[in-house]
Amino acid sequence: MGYEYILVEKKESVGLITLNRPKALNALCAGLIDDLGRALDDMEADDDIGAVVLTGSEKAFAAGADIKEMSEKDFMDVYLQDFITKGWERITTCRKPIIAAVAGYALGGGCEVAMMCDFIIAGENAKFGQPEITIGTIPGSGGTQRLTRFVGKSKAMEMCLTGRLMDAEEAERSGLVSRIVPNDELLSDALKTAQQIAGLSRPIVLMAKECVNRSYETTLSEGVRYERRVFHSTFATEDQKEGMAAFAEKRQPKWKNR
Ligand code: CO8
């Protein structure tokens, strides 16, 4: 089955998903979320893909959930459908690393989707925000939780209570994005970074991702214990042997992904 609202490509060992609903600034309608989930399923199952880049257009990564689609829903509609969280959470269950390459607006659900990815690289015109309060609702897919963990209570509270947007400079200063690049280099930079990750040992990359994510779910001592167990388990892999042997022999490792 094809896709209506996204473009899907394979660039070497990287899966590239481009949100493609330009007339609505990539507003996240149900069909788009469905497309995104299916693309991630396919990329997860594709052994040739080691990392994913999710991007939008230069004007908008995504301007939020589709307000026109949502506006007529009542409580029972959204409650019984578990609107819209069920589909979006597919991003958070993807085991392969996902980089969000964000230019332009990442608002509401768009900001939430970017924050569900493993890290965000921002174009210099990127703008982040949770403006739901200005249309009579609140973030519904982790915005109040993830934004607070990224930027701290004071900034998150101000943004959620007033709808104030954060530009790329402030987002980098606050830890929301890993770095800023010129807009015309955003995609190539994100693809290069993803390719670098895809060129490493697949199981070790998955383990590292699992451990960093664990830090959001548990206490420091439990997290450190978890990390140690996973660290020990890297010694059961062929790639740990290969990586360390290659270092000692001053050559590039040949990963077996085992
Ligand atoms: N939903 C639907 N359509 C949108 C959306 C949106 N979120 N954003 C933009 N559009 C449409 C506009 O209606 C317009 O369409 P048309 O040409 O048919 O009138 C087109 O995109 C272009 O938009 P603008 O003309 O407004 O473009 P501007 O450059 O003037 O403004 C803005 C850009 C500032 C981004 C502006 O479009 C805007 O404010 N958009 C809405 C931002 C917003 O409030 N986002 C939050 C949405 S709510 C949300 O995400 C809740 C998440 C909860 C998750 C629930 C899960 C359980």
PDB file of N, CA and C and ligand atoms in Angstrom, residues 21 23-25 27 59 63-68 70 83-85 88 105 107-110 112 131-132 134-135 137-141, ligand 1:
ATOM      1  N   ARG A  21       2.403  17.284   3.412  1.00  0.00           N
ATOM      2  CA  ARG A  21       1.038  17.824   3.303  1.00  0.00           C
ATOM      3  C   ARG A  21       1.189  19.342   3.279  1.00  0.00           C
ATOM      4  N   LYS A  23       0.035  22.016   1.854  1.00  0.00           N
ATOM      5  CA  LYS A  23      -1.023  23.038   1.931  1.00  0.00           C
ATOM      6  C   LYS A  23      -1.514  23.242   3.362  1.00  0.00           C
ATOM      7  N   ALA A  24      -1.342  22.244   4.206  1.00  0.00           N
ATOM      8  CA  ALA A  24      -1.785  22.365   5.599  1.00  0.00           C
ATOM      9  C   ALA A  24      -0.588  22.430   6.550  1.00  0.00           C
ATOM     10  N   LEU A  25       0.559  22.838   6.029  1.00  0.00           N
ATOM     11  CA  LEU A  25       1.786  22.927   6.838  1.00  0.00           C
ATOM     12  C   LEU A  25       2.049  21.623   7.594  1.00  0.00           C
ATOM     13  N   ALA A  27       0.059  19.515   8.839  1.00  0.00           N
ATOM     14  CA  ALA A  27      -0.814  19.214   9.989  1.00  0.00           C
ATOM     15  C   ALA A  27      -1.036  17.699  10.039  1.00  0.00           C
ATOM     16  N   LYS A  59       9.275  25.327   5.473  1.00  0.00           N
ATOM     17  CA  LYS A  59       8.357  26.199   6.226  1.00  0.00           C
ATOM     18  C   LYS A  59       7.821  25.524   7.489  1.00  0.00           C
ATOM     19  N   ALA A  63       2.747  21.727  11.748  1.00  0.00           N
ATOM     20  CA  ALA A  63       2.113  22.809  12.521  1.00  0.00           C
ATOM     21  C   ALA A  63       1.093  22.276  13.518  1.00  0.00           C
ATOM     22  N   GLY A  64       1.198  20.996  13.863  1.00  0.00           N
ATOM     23  CA  GLY A  64       0.345  20.453  14.925  1.00  0.00           C
ATOM     24  C   GLY A  64      -0.620  19.418  14.424  1.00  0.00           C
ATOM     25  N   ALA A  65      -1.411  18.913  15.357  1.00  0.00           N
ATOM     26  CA  ALA A  65      -2.511  18.025  14.966  1.00  0.00           C
ATOM     27  C   ALA A  65      -3.436  18.825  14.059  1.00  0.00           C
ATOM     28  N   ASP A  66      -4.214  18.115  13.261  1.00  0.00           N
ATOM     29  CA  ASP A  66      -5.096  18.806  12.303  1.00  0.00           C
ATOM     30  C   ASP A  66      -6.288  19.397  13.053  1.00  0.00           C
ATOM     31  N   ILE A  67      -6.269  20.714  13.211  1.00  0.00           N
ATOM     32  CA  ILE A  67      -7.286  21.390  14.032  1.00  0.00           C
ATOM     33  C   ILE A  67      -8.672  21.232  13.396  1.00  0.00           C
ATOM     34  N   LYS A  68      -8.704  21.278  12.053  1.00  0.00           N
ATOM     35  CA  LYS A  68     -10.022  21.188  11.382  1.00  0.00           C
ATOM     36  C   LYS A  68     -10.614  19.783  11.577  1.00  0.00           C
ATOM     37  N   MET A  70     -10.032  17.892  14.130  1.00  0.00           N
ATOM     38  CA  MET A  70     -10.335  17.673  15.554  1.00  0.00           C
ATOM     39  C   MET A  70     -11.550  18.441  16.040  1.00  0.00           C
ATOM     40  N   PHE A  83      -7.927   8.988  21.003  1.00  0.00           N
ATOM     41  CA  PHE A  83      -7.424   9.973  20.029  1.00  0.00           C
ATOM     42  C   PHE A  83      -6.203  10.683  20.588  1.00  0.00           C
ATOM     43  N   ILE A  84      -5.209  10.826  19.977  1.00  0.00           N
ATOM     44  CA  ILE A  84      -4.726  10.317  18.710  1.00  0.00           C
ATOM     45  C   ILE A  84      -3.429   9.586  19.026  1.00  0.00           C
ATOM     46  N   THR A  85      -3.323   9.482  20.364  1.00  0.00           N
ATOM     47  CA  THR A  85      -2.080   8.992  20.953  1.00  0.00           C
ATOM     48  C   THR A  85      -1.643   7.643  20.409  1.00  0.00           C
ATOM     49  N   TRP A  88       0.496   7.853  17.247  1.00  0.00           N
ATOM     50  CA  TRP A  88       1.733   8.614  17.374  1.00  0.00           C
ATOM     51  C   TRP A  88       2.781   7.871  18.175  1.00  0.00           C
ATOM     52  N   TYR A 105       8.085  25.545  11.401  1.00  0.00           N
ATOM     53  CA  TYR A 105       7.242  25.330  12.578  1.00  0.00           C
ATOM     54  C   TYR A 105       7.214  23.878  13.042  1.00  0.00           C
ATOM     55  N   LEU A 107       4.997  22.756  15.913  1.00  0.00           N
ATOM     56  CA  LEU A 107       4.059  23.272  16.909  1.00  0.00           C
ATOM     57  C   LEU A 107       3.095  22.180  17.373  1.00  0.00           C
ATOM     58  N   GLY A 108       2.665  22.282  18.618  1.00  0.00           N
ATOM     59  CA  GLY A 108       1.671  21.344  19.132  1.00  0.00           C
ATOM     60  C   GLY A 108       2.132  19.913  18.918  1.00  0.00           C
ATOM     61  N   GLY A 109       1.285  19.130  18.232  1.00  0.00           N
ATOM     62  CA  GLY A 109       1.645  17.742  17.934  1.00  0.00           C
ATOM     63  C   GLY A 109       2.934  17.641  17.134  1.00  0.00           C
ATOM     64  N   GLY A 110       3.264  18.668  16.365  1.00  0.00           N
ATOM     65  CA  GLY A 110       4.520  18.661  15.588  1.00  0.00           C
ATOM     66  C   GLY A 110       5.731  18.712  16.508  1.00  0.00           C
ATOM     67  N   GLU A 112       5.593  17.719  19.598  1.00  0.00           N
ATOM     68  CA  GLU A 112       5.544  16.442  20.334  1.00  0.00           C
ATOM     69  C   GLU A 112       6.161  15.306  19.515  1.00  0.00           C
ATOM     70  N   PRO A 131       1.275  25.567  21.392  1.00  0.00           N
ATOM     71  CA  PRO A 131       0.281  26.648  21.436  1.00  0.00           C
ATOM     72  C   PRO A 131      -1.155  26.186  21.669  1.00  0.00           C
ATOM     73  N   GLU A 132      -1.338  24.919  22.086  1.00  0.00           N
ATOM     74  CA  GLU A 132      -2.705  24.384  22.227  1.00  0.00           C
ATOM     75  C   GLU A 132      -3.589  25.266  23.113  1.00  0.00           C
ATOM     76  N   THR A 134      -3.932  28.264  23.226  1.00  0.00           N
ATOM     77  CA  THR A 134      -4.568  29.375  22.498  1.00  0.00           C
ATOM     78  C   THR A 134      -5.764  28.913  21.670  1.00  0.00           C
ATOM     79  N   ILE A 135      -5.950  27.593  21.538  1.00  0.00           N
ATOM     80  CA  ILE A 135      -7.146  27.105  20.828  1.00  0.00           C
ATOM     81  C   ILE A 135      -8.027  26.264  21.762  1.00  0.00           C
ATOM     82  N   THR A 137      -7.283  24.017  24.244  1.00  0.00           N
ATOM     83  CA  THR A 137      -6.967  22.655  24.687  1.00  0.00           C
ATOM     84  C   THR A 137      -5.536  22.646  25.242  1.00  0.00           C
ATOM     85  N   ILE A 138      -5.023  21.472  25.511  1.00  0.00           N
ATOM     86  CA  ILE A 138      -3.655  21.357  26.029  1.00  0.00           C
ATOM     87  C   ILE A 138      -2.918  20.302  25.201  1.00  0.00           C
ATOM     88  N   PRO A 139      -1.599  20.234  25.319  1.00  0.00           N
ATOM     89  CA  PRO A 139      -0.875  19.177  24.586  1.00  0.00           C
ATOM     90  C   PRO A 139      -1.442  17.808  24.960  1.00  0.00           C
ATOM     91  N   GLY A 140      -1.532  16.913  23.960  1.00  0.00           N
ATOM     92  CA  GLY A 140      -2.175  15.632  24.229  1.00  0.00           C
ATOM     93  C   GLY A 140      -1.319  14.438  23.886  1.00  0.00           C
ATOM     94  N   SER A 141      -0.086  14.694  23.491  1.00  0.00           N
ATOM     95  CA  SER A 141       0.745  13.551  23.142  1.00  0.00           C
ATOM     96  C   SER A 141       2.143  13.702  23.741  1.00  0.00           C
TER      97      SER A 141
HETATM   98  N1  CO8 B   1      -4.358  22.085  11.500  1.00  0.00           N
HETATM   99  C1  CO8 B   1      -5.025  22.244  10.332  1.00  0.00           C
HETATM  100  N2  CO8 B   1      -4.661  23.126   9.394  1.00  0.00           N
HETATM  101  C2  CO8 B   1      -3.571  23.885   9.636  1.00  0.00           C
HETATM  102  C3  CO8 B   1      -2.846  23.770  10.827  1.00  0.00           C
HETATM  103  C4  CO8 B   1      -3.268  22.827  11.785  1.00  0.00           C
HETATM  104  N3  CO8 B   1      -2.593  22.607  12.923  1.00  0.00           N
HETATM  105  N4  CO8 B   1      -1.822  24.674  10.796  1.00  0.00           N
HETATM  106  C5  CO8 B   1      -1.919  25.307   9.610  1.00  0.00           C
HETATM  107  N5  CO8 B   1      -2.976  24.844   8.921  1.00  0.00           N
HETATM  108  C6  CO8 B   1      -3.450  25.273   7.592  1.00  0.00           C
HETATM  109  C7  CO8 B   1      -4.141  26.611   7.653  1.00  0.00           C
HETATM  110  O1  CO8 B   1      -5.478  26.462   8.049  1.00  0.00           O
HETATM  111  C8  CO8 B   1      -3.977  27.083   6.237  1.00  0.00           C
HETATM  112  O2  CO8 B   1      -4.926  26.420   5.448  1.00  0.00           O
HETATM  113  P1  CO8 B   1      -5.844  27.248   4.389  1.00  0.00           P
HETATM  114  O3  CO8 B   1      -4.859  27.759   3.373  1.00  0.00           O
HETATM  115  O4  CO8 B   1      -6.775  26.214   3.837  1.00  0.00           O
HETATM  116  O5  CO8 B   1      -6.496  28.345   5.148  1.00  0.00           O
HETATM  117  C9  CO8 B   1      -2.608  26.553   5.839  1.00  0.00           C
HETATM  118  O6  CO8 B   1      -2.326  25.504   6.744  1.00  0.00           O
HETATM  119  C10 CO8 B   1      -1.511  27.591   5.958  1.00  0.00           C
HETATM  120  O7  CO8 B   1      -1.551  28.110   7.270  1.00  0.00           O
HETATM  121  P2  CO8 B   1      -1.579  29.691   7.593  1.00  0.00           P
HETATM  122  O8  CO8 B   1      -2.245  30.441   6.480  1.00  0.00           O
HETATM  123  O9  CO8 B   1      -2.107  29.871   8.961  1.00  0.00           O
HETATM  124  O10 CO8 B   1       0.000  30.011   7.537  1.00  0.00           O
HETATM  125  P3  CO8 B   1       0.780  31.166   8.296  1.00  0.00           P
HETATM  126  O11 CO8 B   1       2.142  31.180   7.738  1.00  0.00           O
HETATM  127  O12 CO8 B   1      -0.009  32.431   8.251  1.00  0.00           O
HETATM  128  O13 CO8 B   1       0.815  30.715   9.842  1.00  0.00           O
HETATM  129  C11 CO8 B   1       1.155  29.146  11.651  1.00  0.00           C
HETATM  130  C12 CO8 B   1       1.555  29.582  10.222  1.00  0.00           C
HETATM  131  C13 CO8 B   1       1.594  30.207  12.653  1.00  0.00           C
HETATM  132  C14 CO8 B   1       1.873  27.840  11.933  1.00  0.00           C
HETATM  133  C15 CO8 B   1      -0.385  28.952  11.718  1.00  0.00           C
HETATM  134  O14 CO8 B   1      -0.796  28.132  10.628  1.00  0.00           O
HETATM  135  C16 CO8 B   1      -0.869  28.314  12.972  1.00  0.00           C
HETATM  136  O15 CO8 B   1      -0.940  28.968  13.996  1.00  0.00           O
HETATM  137  N6  CO8 B   1      -1.224  27.006  12.912  1.00  0.00           N
HETATM  138  C17 CO8 B   1      -1.779  26.311  14.055  1.00  0.00           C
HETATM  139  C18 CO8 B   1      -0.720  26.025  15.084  1.00  0.00           C
HETATM  140  C19 CO8 B   1      -1.331  25.296  16.269  1.00  0.00           C
HETATM  141  O16 CO8 B   1      -2.146  25.825  16.991  1.00  0.00           O
HETATM  142  N7  CO8 B   1      -0.904  24.049  16.459  1.00  0.00           N
HETATM  143  C20 CO8 B   1      -1.403  23.219  17.530  1.00  0.00           C
HETATM  144  C21 CO8 B   1      -2.522  22.381  17.008  1.00  0.00           C
HETATM  145  S1  CO8 B   1      -3.320  21.518  18.298  1.00  0.00           S
HETATM  146  C22 CO8 B   1      -2.356  20.188  18.560  1.00  0.00           C
HETATM  147  O17 CO8 B   1      -1.361  19.925  17.936  1.00  0.00           O
HETATM  148  C23 CO8 B   1      -2.849  19.342  19.666  1.00  0.00           C
HETATM  149  C24 CO8 B   1      -2.033  18.131  19.785  1.00  0.00           C
HETATM  150  C25 CO8 B   1      -2.809  17.281  20.686  1.00  0.00           C
HETATM  151  C26 CO8 B   1      -2.490  15.895  20.375  1.00  0.00           C
HETATM  152  C27 CO8 B   1      -3.640  15.136  20.639  1.00  0.00           C
HETATM  153  C28 CO8 B   1      -3.252  13.752  20.776  1.00  0.00           C
HETATM  154  C29 CO8 B   1      -4.072  13.019  21.790  1.00  0.00           C
END
